[in-house]
mmCIF file of N, CA, C and O in Angstrom:
data_model
loop_
_atom_site.group_PDB
_atom_site.id
_atom_site.type_symbol
_atom_site.label_atom_id
_atom_site.label_comp_id
_atom_site.label_asym_id
_atom_site.label_seq_id
_atom_site.Cartn_x
_atom_site.Cartn_y
_atom_site.Cartn_z
ATOM 1 N N UNK Y 1 94.012 106.465 69.256
ATOM 2 C CA UNK Y 1 95.155 106.093 68.398
ATOM 3 C C UNK Y 1 95.125 104.101 69.028
ATOM 4 O O UNK Y 1 94.646 103.513 69.324
ATOM 5 N N UNK Y 2 97.177 103.912 68.406
ATOM 6 C CA UNK Y 2 97.016 102.650 68.534
ATOM 7 C C UNK Y 2 97.272 102.191 69.826
ATOM 8 O O UNK Y 2 98.067 101.267 69.852
ATOM 9 N N UNK Y 3 97.922 103.953 70.882
ATOM 10 C CA UNK Y 3 98.531 103.250 72.021
ATOM 11 C C UNK Y 3 97.696 102.183 72.653
ATOM 12 O O UNK Y 3 96.656 102.715 72.845
ATOM 13 N N UNK Y 4 98.331 101.311 73.384
ATOM 14 C CA UNK Y 4 97.206 100.643 74.503
ATOM 15 C C UNK Y 4 96.791 101.521 75.777
ATOM 16 O O UNK Y 4 98.105 101.804 76.698
ATOM 17 N N UNK Y 5 96.117 101.182 76.780
ATOM 18 C CA UNK Y 5 96.409 102.040 77.849
ATOM 19 C C UNK Y 5 96.995 101.231 78.682
ATOM 20 O O UNK Y 5 96.958 99.678 78.596
ATOM 21 N N UNK Y 6 96.836 101.606 79.605
ATOM 22 C CA UNK Y 6 97.606 100.561 80.806
ATOM 23 C C UNK Y 6 96.310 99.821 81.630
ATOM 24 O O UNK Y 6 97.367 98.734 81.772
ATOM 25 N N UNK Y 7 95.563 99.819 81.661
ATOM 26 C CA UNK Y 7 95.157 98.528 82.009
ATOM 27 C C UNK Y 7 95.179 97.360 81.133
ATOM 28 O O UNK Y 7 94.830 96.269 81.181
ATOM 29 N N UNK Y 8 94.880 97.520 79.949
ATOM 30 C CA UNK Y 8 94.808 96.892 79.107
ATOM 31 C C UNK Y 8 96.410 95.568 78.539
ATOM 32 O O UNK Y 8 96.116 94.437 78.486
ATOM 33 N N UNK Y 9 97.294 96.657 78.834
ATOM 34 C CA UNK Y 9 99.200 96.318 78.959
ATOM 35 C C UNK Y 9 99.080 95.604 80.294
ATOM 36 O O UNK Y 9 99.534 94.491 80.353
ATOM 37 N N UNK Y 10 98.001 95.719 81.331
ATOM 38 C CA UNK Y 10 98.318 95.005 82.235
ATOM 39 C C UNK Y 10 97.831 93.908 81.950
ATOM 40 O O UNK Y 10 98.062 92.885 82.667
ATOM 41 N N UNK Y 11 96.595 93.896 81.618
ATOM 42 C CA UNK Y 11 95.636 92.565 81.674
ATOM 43 C C UNK Y 11 96.667 91.650 80.368
ATOM 44 O O UNK Y 11 96.764 90.895 81.355
ATOM 45 N N UNK Y 12 97.146 92.361 80.487
ATOM 46 C CA UNK Y 12 97.596 91.136 78.754
ATOM 47 C C UNK Y 12 98.531 90.435 79.233
ATOM 48 O O UNK Y 12 99.239 89.682 79.157
ATOM 49 N N UNK Y 13 99.630 91.682 80.164
ATOM 50 C CA UNK Y 13 100.513 90.757 81.500
ATOM 51 C C UNK Y 13 99.807 89.578 82.478
ATOM 52 O O UNK Y 13 101.184 88.998 82.609
ATOM 53 N N UNK Y 14 98.839 89.141 82.583
ATOM 54 C CA UNK Y 14 98.364 88.688 83.138
ATOM 55 C C UNK Y 14 98.622 86.867 82.071
ATOM 56 O O UNK Y 14 97.637 87.227 81.278
ATOM 57 N N UNK Y 15 99.543 85.742 83.409
ATOM 58 C CA UNK Y 15 98.896 84.696 82.428
ATOM 59 C C UNK Y 15 97.278 84.370 82.284
ATOM 60 O O UNK Y 15 97.138 83.946 83.733
ATOM 61 N N UNK Y 16 96.786 84.058 81.586
ATOM 62 C CA UNK Y 16 95.697 82.872 81.472
ATOM 63 C C UNK Y 16 94.481 84.183 81.419
ATOM 64 O O UNK Y 16 93.581 83.536 81.549
ATOM 65 N N UNK Y 17 94.561 85.196 81.370
ATOM 66 C CA UNK Y 17 93.669 86.385 81.476
ATOM 67 C C UNK Y 17 92.905 86.437 80.191
ATOM 68 O O UNK Y 17 93.677 86.851 79.486
ATOM 69 N N UNK Y 18 91.403 86.424 80.376
ATOM 70 C CA UNK Y 18 90.806 87.065 78.998
ATOM 71 C C UNK Y 18 91.186 88.274 78.577
ATOM 72 O O UNK Y 18 90.893 89.125 79.382
ATOM 73 N N UNK Y 19 91.582 88.473 77.655
ATOM 74 C CA UNK Y 19 91.215 89.323 76.831
ATOM 75 C C UNK Y 19 90.384 90.481 76.239
ATOM 76 O O UNK Y 19 89.803 91.883 76.195
ATOM 77 N N UNK Y 20 89.013 90.174 76.875
ATOM 78 C CA UNK Y 20 88.063 90.811 76.604
ATOM 79 C C UNK Y 20 87.321 90.332 78.832
ATOM 80 O O UNK Y 20 86.407 90.407 78.981
ATOM 81 N N UNK Y 21 88.561 90.889 79.395
ATOM 82 C CA UNK Y 21 88.468 90.838 80.807
ATOM 83 C C UNK Y 21 87.300 91.524 80.736
ATOM 84 O O UNK Y 21 87.281 93.662 80.890
ATOM 85 N N UNK Y 22 86.396 91.305 82.364
ATOM 86 C CA UNK Y 22 85.453 92.560 82.696
ATOM 87 C C UNK Y 22 85.872 94.144 83.733
ATOM 88 O O UNK Y 22 85.298 94.811 83.481
ATOM 89 N N UNK Y 23 87.232 93.768 84.130
ATOM 90 C CA UNK Y 23 88.088 94.212 84.691
ATOM 91 C C UNK Y 23 88.616 95.454 83.769
ATOM 92 O O UNK Y 23 88.302 97.024 84.030
ATOM 93 N N UNK Y 24 88.904 95.119 82.332
ATOM 94 C CA UNK Y 24 88.684 96.677 81.894
ATOM 95 C C UNK Y 24 87.665 97.522 80.825
ATOM 96 O O UNK Y 24 87.756 98.227 80.847
ATOM 97 N N UNK Y 25 86.688 96.876 81.414
ATOM 98 C CA UNK Y 25 85.190 97.620 81.324
ATOM 99 C C UNK Y 25 84.315 98.162 83.068
ATOM 100 O O UNK Y 25 83.050 98.889 82.101
ATOM 101 N N UNK Y 26 85.144 98.382 84.180
ATOM 102 C CA UNK Y 26 84.966 98.256 85.194
ATOM 103 C C UNK Y 26 84.047 98.225 85.789
ATOM 104 O O UNK Y 26 82.745 98.415 86.019
ATOM 105 N N UNK Y 27 83.634 96.464 84.872
ATOM 106 C CA UNK Y 27 82.859 95.704 85.543
ATOM 107 C C UNK Y 27 82.707 94.984 86.921
ATOM 108 O O UNK Y 27 82.210 93.847 87.039
ATOM 109 N N UNK Y 28 84.280 94.848 87.061
ATOM 110 C CA UNK Y 28 84.855 93.654 87.542
ATOM 111 C C UNK Y 28 85.392 93.989 88.974
ATOM 112 O O UNK Y 28 86.241 95.172 88.999
ATOM 113 N N UNK Y 29 86.227 93.515 89.993
ATOM 114 C CA UNK Y 29 87.132 93.453 91.025
ATOM 115 C C UNK Y 29 87.369 92.445 91.504
ATOM 116 O O UNK Y 29 86.409 91.925 91.834
ATOM 117 N N UNK Y 30 88.936 92.315 91.978
ATOM 118 C CA UNK Y 30 89.314 91.968 92.844
ATOM 119 C C UNK Y 30 88.793 91.947 93.944
ATOM 120 O O UNK Y 30 89.791 92.991 94.382
ATOM 121 N N UNK Y 31 88.966 91.346 95.334
ATOM 122 C CA UNK Y 31 89.035 92.306 97.208
ATOM 123 C C UNK Y 31 89.093 90.561 97.818
ATOM 124 O O UNK Y 31 88.740 89.795 97.379
ATOM 125 N N UNK Y 32 89.678 91.151 98.323
ATOM 126 C CA UNK Y 32 89.885 90.996 99.759
ATOM 127 C C UNK Y 32 88.707 91.465 100.864
ATOM 128 O O UNK Y 32 89.014 92.394 101.140
ATOM 129 N N UNK Y 33 88.418 90.583 101.875
ATOM 130 C CA UNK Y 33 87.905 91.460 103.097
ATOM 131 C C UNK Y 33 88.241 91.461 104.443
ATOM 132 O O UNK Y 33 88.660 90.737 105.079
ATOM 133 N N UNK Y 34 89.330 92.198 104.830
ATOM 134 C CA UNK Y 34 90.195 91.760 106.262
ATOM 135 C C UNK Y 34 89.032 91.194 107.833
ATOM 136 O O UNK Y 34 87.997 91.919 107.599
ATOM 137 N N UNK Y 35 89.843 89.735 107.870
ATOM 138 C CA UNK Y 35 89.034 88.999 108.404
ATOM 139 C C UNK Y 35 88.200 87.790 108.122
ATOM 140 O O UNK Y 35 87.896 87.278 109.156
ATOM 141 N N UNK Y 36 88.107 88.130 106.537
ATOM 142 C CA UNK Y 36 87.322 86.975 106.382
ATOM 143 C C UNK Y 36 87.644 85.858 105.198
ATOM 144 O O UNK Y 36 88.648 86.801 104.320
ATOM 145 N N UNK Y 37 87.953 84.901 105.381
ATOM 146 C CA UNK Y 37 88.541 84.015 104.125
ATOM 147 C C UNK Y 37 87.671 84.278 103.129
ATOM 148 O O UNK Y 37 86.556 84.482 102.704
ATOM 149 N N UNK Y 38 88.095 84.059 101.820
ATOM 150 C CA UNK Y 38 87.907 84.478 100.296
ATOM 151 C C UNK Y 38 86.564 83.657 100.144
ATOM 152 O O UNK Y 38 85.917 84.039 100.124
ATOM 153 N N UNK Y 39 86.516 82.447 100.614
ATOM 154 C CA UNK Y 39 85.124 81.538 100.623
ATOM 155 C C UNK Y 39 84.315 82.304 100.953
ATOM 156 O O UNK Y 39 83.077 82.114 100.839
ATOM 157 N N UNK Y 40 84.117 82.950 102.147
ATOM 158 C CA UNK Y 40 82.987 83.857 103.288
ATOM 159 C C UNK Y 40 83.515 84.678 102.078
ATOM 160 O O UNK Y 40 82.008 84.645 101.840
ATOM 161 N N UNK Y 41 83.960 85.898 101.546
ATOM 162 C CA UNK Y 41 83.301 86.923 100.695
ATOM 163 C C UNK Y 41 82.437 85.992 99.561
ATOM 164 O O UNK Y 41 81.548 86.859 99.070
ATOM 165 N N UNK Y 42 82.891 85.159 98.918
ATOM 166 C CA UNK Y 42 82.403 84.450 97.499
ATOM 167 C C UNK Y 42 81.321 84.195 98.188
ATOM 168 O O UNK Y 42 80.005 84.120 97.333
ATOM 169 N N UNK Y 43 80.871 83.555 99.489
ATOM 170 C CA UNK Y 43 79.225 83.208 99.848
ATOM 171 C C UNK Y 43 78.749 84.253 99.609
ATOM 172 O O UNK Y 43 77.733 83.650 99.901
ATOM 173 N N UNK Y 44 78.750 84.788 100.549
ATOM 174 C CA UNK Y 44 77.641 86.274 100.400
ATOM 175 C C UNK Y 44 77.827 87.001 99.095
ATOM 176 O O UNK Y 44 76.390 87.504 99.029
ATOM 177 N N UNK Y 45 78.382 87.044 98.400
ATOM 178 C CA UNK Y 45 78.634 87.441 97.580
ATOM 179 C C UNK Y 45 77.693 86.848 96.634
ATOM 180 O O UNK Y 45 76.929 86.879 95.938
ATOM 181 N N UNK Y 46 77.372 85.189 96.721
ATOM 182 C CA UNK Y 46 76.312 84.464 96.390
ATOM 183 C C UNK Y 46 75.134 84.929 96.542
ATOM 184 O O UNK Y 46 74.035 85.114 95.718
ATOM 185 N N UNK Y 47 75.102 85.773 97.765
ATOM 186 C CA UNK Y 47 73.363 86.477 97.867
ATOM 187 C C UNK Y 47 73.155 87.314 97.208
ATOM 188 O O UNK Y 47 71.723 87.527 97.192
ATOM 189 N N UNK Y 48 73.781 88.230 96.704
ATOM 190 C CA UNK Y 48 73.956 89.406 96.118
ATOM 191 C C UNK Y 48 73.817 88.555 94.637
ATOM 192 O O UNK Y 48 72.801 89.317 93.566
ATOM 193 N N UNK Y 49 73.886 88.152 93.684
ATOM 194 C CA UNK Y 49 74.275 88.019 92.711
ATOM 195 C C UNK Y 49 73.282 86.595 92.373
ATOM 196 O O UNK Y 49 74.422 85.292 91.857
ATOM 197 N N UNK Y 50 72.457 85.976 93.006
ATOM 198 C CA UNK Y 50 72.589 84.187 92.953
ATOM 199 C C UNK Y 50 71.632 83.822 91.710
ATOM 200 O O UNK Y 50 71.788 82.937 91.270
ATOM 201 N N UNK Y 51 71.465 85.061 90.296
ATOM 202 C CA UNK Y 51 71.448 84.366 89.262
ATOM 203 C C UNK Y 51 72.367 85.008 88.035
ATOM 204 O O UNK Y 51 71.546 84.815 87.023
ATOM 205 N N UNK Y 52 73.282 85.643 88.347
ATOM 206 C CA UNK Y 52 73.921 86.575 87.634
ATOM 207 C C UNK Y 52 74.954 86.763 87.761
ATOM 208 O O UNK Y 52 75.875 86.545 88.842
ATOM 209 N N UNK Y 53 76.061 87.474 87.277
ATOM 210 C CA UNK Y 53 77.513 87.651 87.666
ATOM 211 C C UNK Y 53 78.079 86.655 87.772
ATOM 212 O O UNK Y 53 78.401 85.498 87.442
ATOM 213 N N UNK Y 54 79.658 87.209 88.071
ATOM 214 C CA UNK Y 54 80.693 86.433 87.974
ATOM 215 C C UNK Y 54 81.622 85.833 89.240
ATOM 216 O O UNK Y 54 81.474 87.638 89.189
ATOM 217 N N UNK Y 55 81.747 84.792 89.978
ATOM 218 C CA UNK Y 55 82.519 84.448 90.854
ATOM 219 C C UNK Y 55 83.542 83.816 91.024
ATOM 220 O O UNK Y 55 83.005 82.804 90.865
ATOM 221 N N UNK Y 56 84.737 84.345 90.754
ATOM 222 C CA UNK Y 56 85.537 83.185 90.889
ATOM 223 C C UNK Y 56 86.058 83.375 91.990
ATOM 224 O O UNK Y 56 86.994 84.556 92.784
ATOM 225 N N UNK Y 57 86.220 82.585 92.793
ATOM 226 C CA UNK Y 57 87.419 81.597 93.974
ATOM 227 C C UNK Y 57 88.551 81.656 93.874
ATOM 228 O O UNK Y 57 88.996 81.033 93.333
ATOM 229 N N UNK Y 58 89.358 82.190 94.317
ATOM 230 C CA UNK Y 58 91.471 82.368 94.361
ATOM 231 C C UNK Y 58 91.433 81.606 95.591
ATOM 232 O O UNK Y 58 91.028 82.206 96.786
ATOM 233 N N UNK Y 59 93.146 81.835 95.840
ATOM 234 C CA UNK Y 59 93.039 81.498 97.682
ATOM 235 C C UNK Y 59 93.277 82.798 98.338
ATOM 236 O O UNK Y 59 93.036 82.215 99.545
ATOM 237 N N UNK Y 60 93.871 83.735 97.456
ATOM 238 C CA UNK Y 60 94.045 84.623 98.593
ATOM 239 C C UNK Y 60 92.897 86.152 98.099
ATOM 240 O O UNK Y 60 93.286 87.888 98.715
ATOM 241 N N UNK Y 61 92.118 85.959 97.546
ATOM 242 C CA UNK Y 61 90.743 86.961 96.864
ATOM 243 C C UNK Y 61 89.577 86.199 96.190
ATOM 244 O O UNK Y 61 89.680 85.528 96.148
ATOM 245 N N UNK Y 62 88.676 87.585 95.617
ATOM 246 C CA UNK Y 62 87.747 86.314 95.304
ATOM 247 C C UNK Y 62 87.413 87.707 93.831
ATOM 248 O O UNK Y 62 87.574 89.338 93.868
ATOM 249 N N UNK Y 63 87.554 87.564 92.942
ATOM 250 C CA UNK Y 63 87.201 87.996 91.698
ATOM 251 C C UNK Y 63 85.619 88.332 91.696
ATOM 252 O O UNK Y 63 84.887 87.233 92.233
ATOM 253 N N UNK Y 64 85.229 89.074 91.289
ATOM 254 C CA UNK Y 64 83.531 90.013 91.387
ATOM 255 C C UNK Y 64 83.266 90.870 90.602
ATOM 256 O O UNK Y 64 83.910 91.277 89.640
ATOM 257 N N UNK Y 65 82.156 90.514 89.333
ATOM 258 C CA UNK Y 65 81.620 91.147 88.078
ATOM 259 C C UNK Y 65 80.238 90.810 88.237
ATOM 260 O O UNK Y 65 79.865 90.366 88.744
ATOM 261 N N UNK Y 66 80.202 92.097 87.119
ATOM 262 C CA UNK Y 66 78.219 92.238 86.989
ATOM 263 C C UNK Y 66 78.251 91.932 86.001
ATOM 264 O O UNK Y 66 76.763 92.139 85.134
ATOM 265 N N UNK Y 67 78.499 90.578 84.712
ATOM 266 C CA UNK Y 67 78.107 90.379 83.982
ATOM 267 C C UNK Y 67 76.848 89.627 83.433
ATOM 268 O O UNK Y 67 76.108 89.364 84.985
ATOM 269 N N UNK Y 68 75.773 89.893 82.796
ATOM 270 C CA UNK Y 68 74.574 89.270 82.867
ATOM 271 C C UNK Y 68 73.877 87.989 83.169
ATOM 272 O O UNK Y 68 73.733 87.387 83.657
ATOM 273 N N UNK Y 69 75.470 87.009 82.569
ATOM 274 C CA UNK Y 69 75.451 85.686 83.161
ATOM 275 C C UNK Y 69 76.192 85.876 84.196
ATOM 276 O O UNK Y 69 77.402 86.022 84.749
ATOM 277 N N UNK Y 70 75.702 84.406 84.958
ATOM 278 C CA UNK Y 70 76.025 83.187 86.300
ATOM 279 C C UNK Y 70 76.923 82.766 85.307
ATOM 280 O O UNK Y 70 77.183 81.663 85.034
ATOM 281 N N UNK Y 71 78.257 82.709 86.058
ATOM 282 C CA UNK Y 71 79.404 82.156 86.357
ATOM 283 C C UNK Y 71 80.156 81.913 87.404
ATOM 284 O O UNK Y 71 80.325 83.054 87.936
ATOM 285 N N UNK Y 72 80.612 80.870 88.075
ATOM 286 C CA UNK Y 72 81.361 80.938 88.964
ATOM 287 C C UNK Y 72 82.522 79.556 88.652
ATOM 288 O O UNK Y 72 82.715 78.706 88.363
ATOM 289 N N UNK Y 73 83.439 80.443 89.278
ATOM 290 C CA UNK Y 73 85.043 79.349 88.958
ATOM 291 C C UNK Y 73 85.749 79.451 89.806
ATOM 292 O O UNK Y 73 85.481 79.995 91.620
ATOM 293 N N UNK Y 74 86.347 78.610 90.704
ATOM 294 C CA UNK Y 74 88.203 78.368 91.089
ATOM 295 C C UNK Y 74 88.949 78.921 90.713
ATOM 296 O O UNK Y 74 89.475 77.629 89.091
ATOM 297 N N UNK Y 75 90.348 80.174 90.733
ATOM 298 C CA UNK Y 75 91.397 79.834 90.872
ATOM 299 C C UNK Y 75 92.690 79.660 90.687
ATOM 300 O O UNK Y 75 92.211 78.738 91.598
#
């Protein structure tokens, strides 16, 4: 139907969020690891996804996705 799912509605409510966010397809997560700075988490993720995936470093979390393209950014 024309009803928007709650995930899509939430994504649209976030400023600058992509309308094609990997979160909407179950291929992304925003994470924090207790006792580790986001930069440490991102560095470890880089060892797991050296040639693909998205790793976005933010002040309080890391965005990880399993897209085929390699993308890195700071938010």
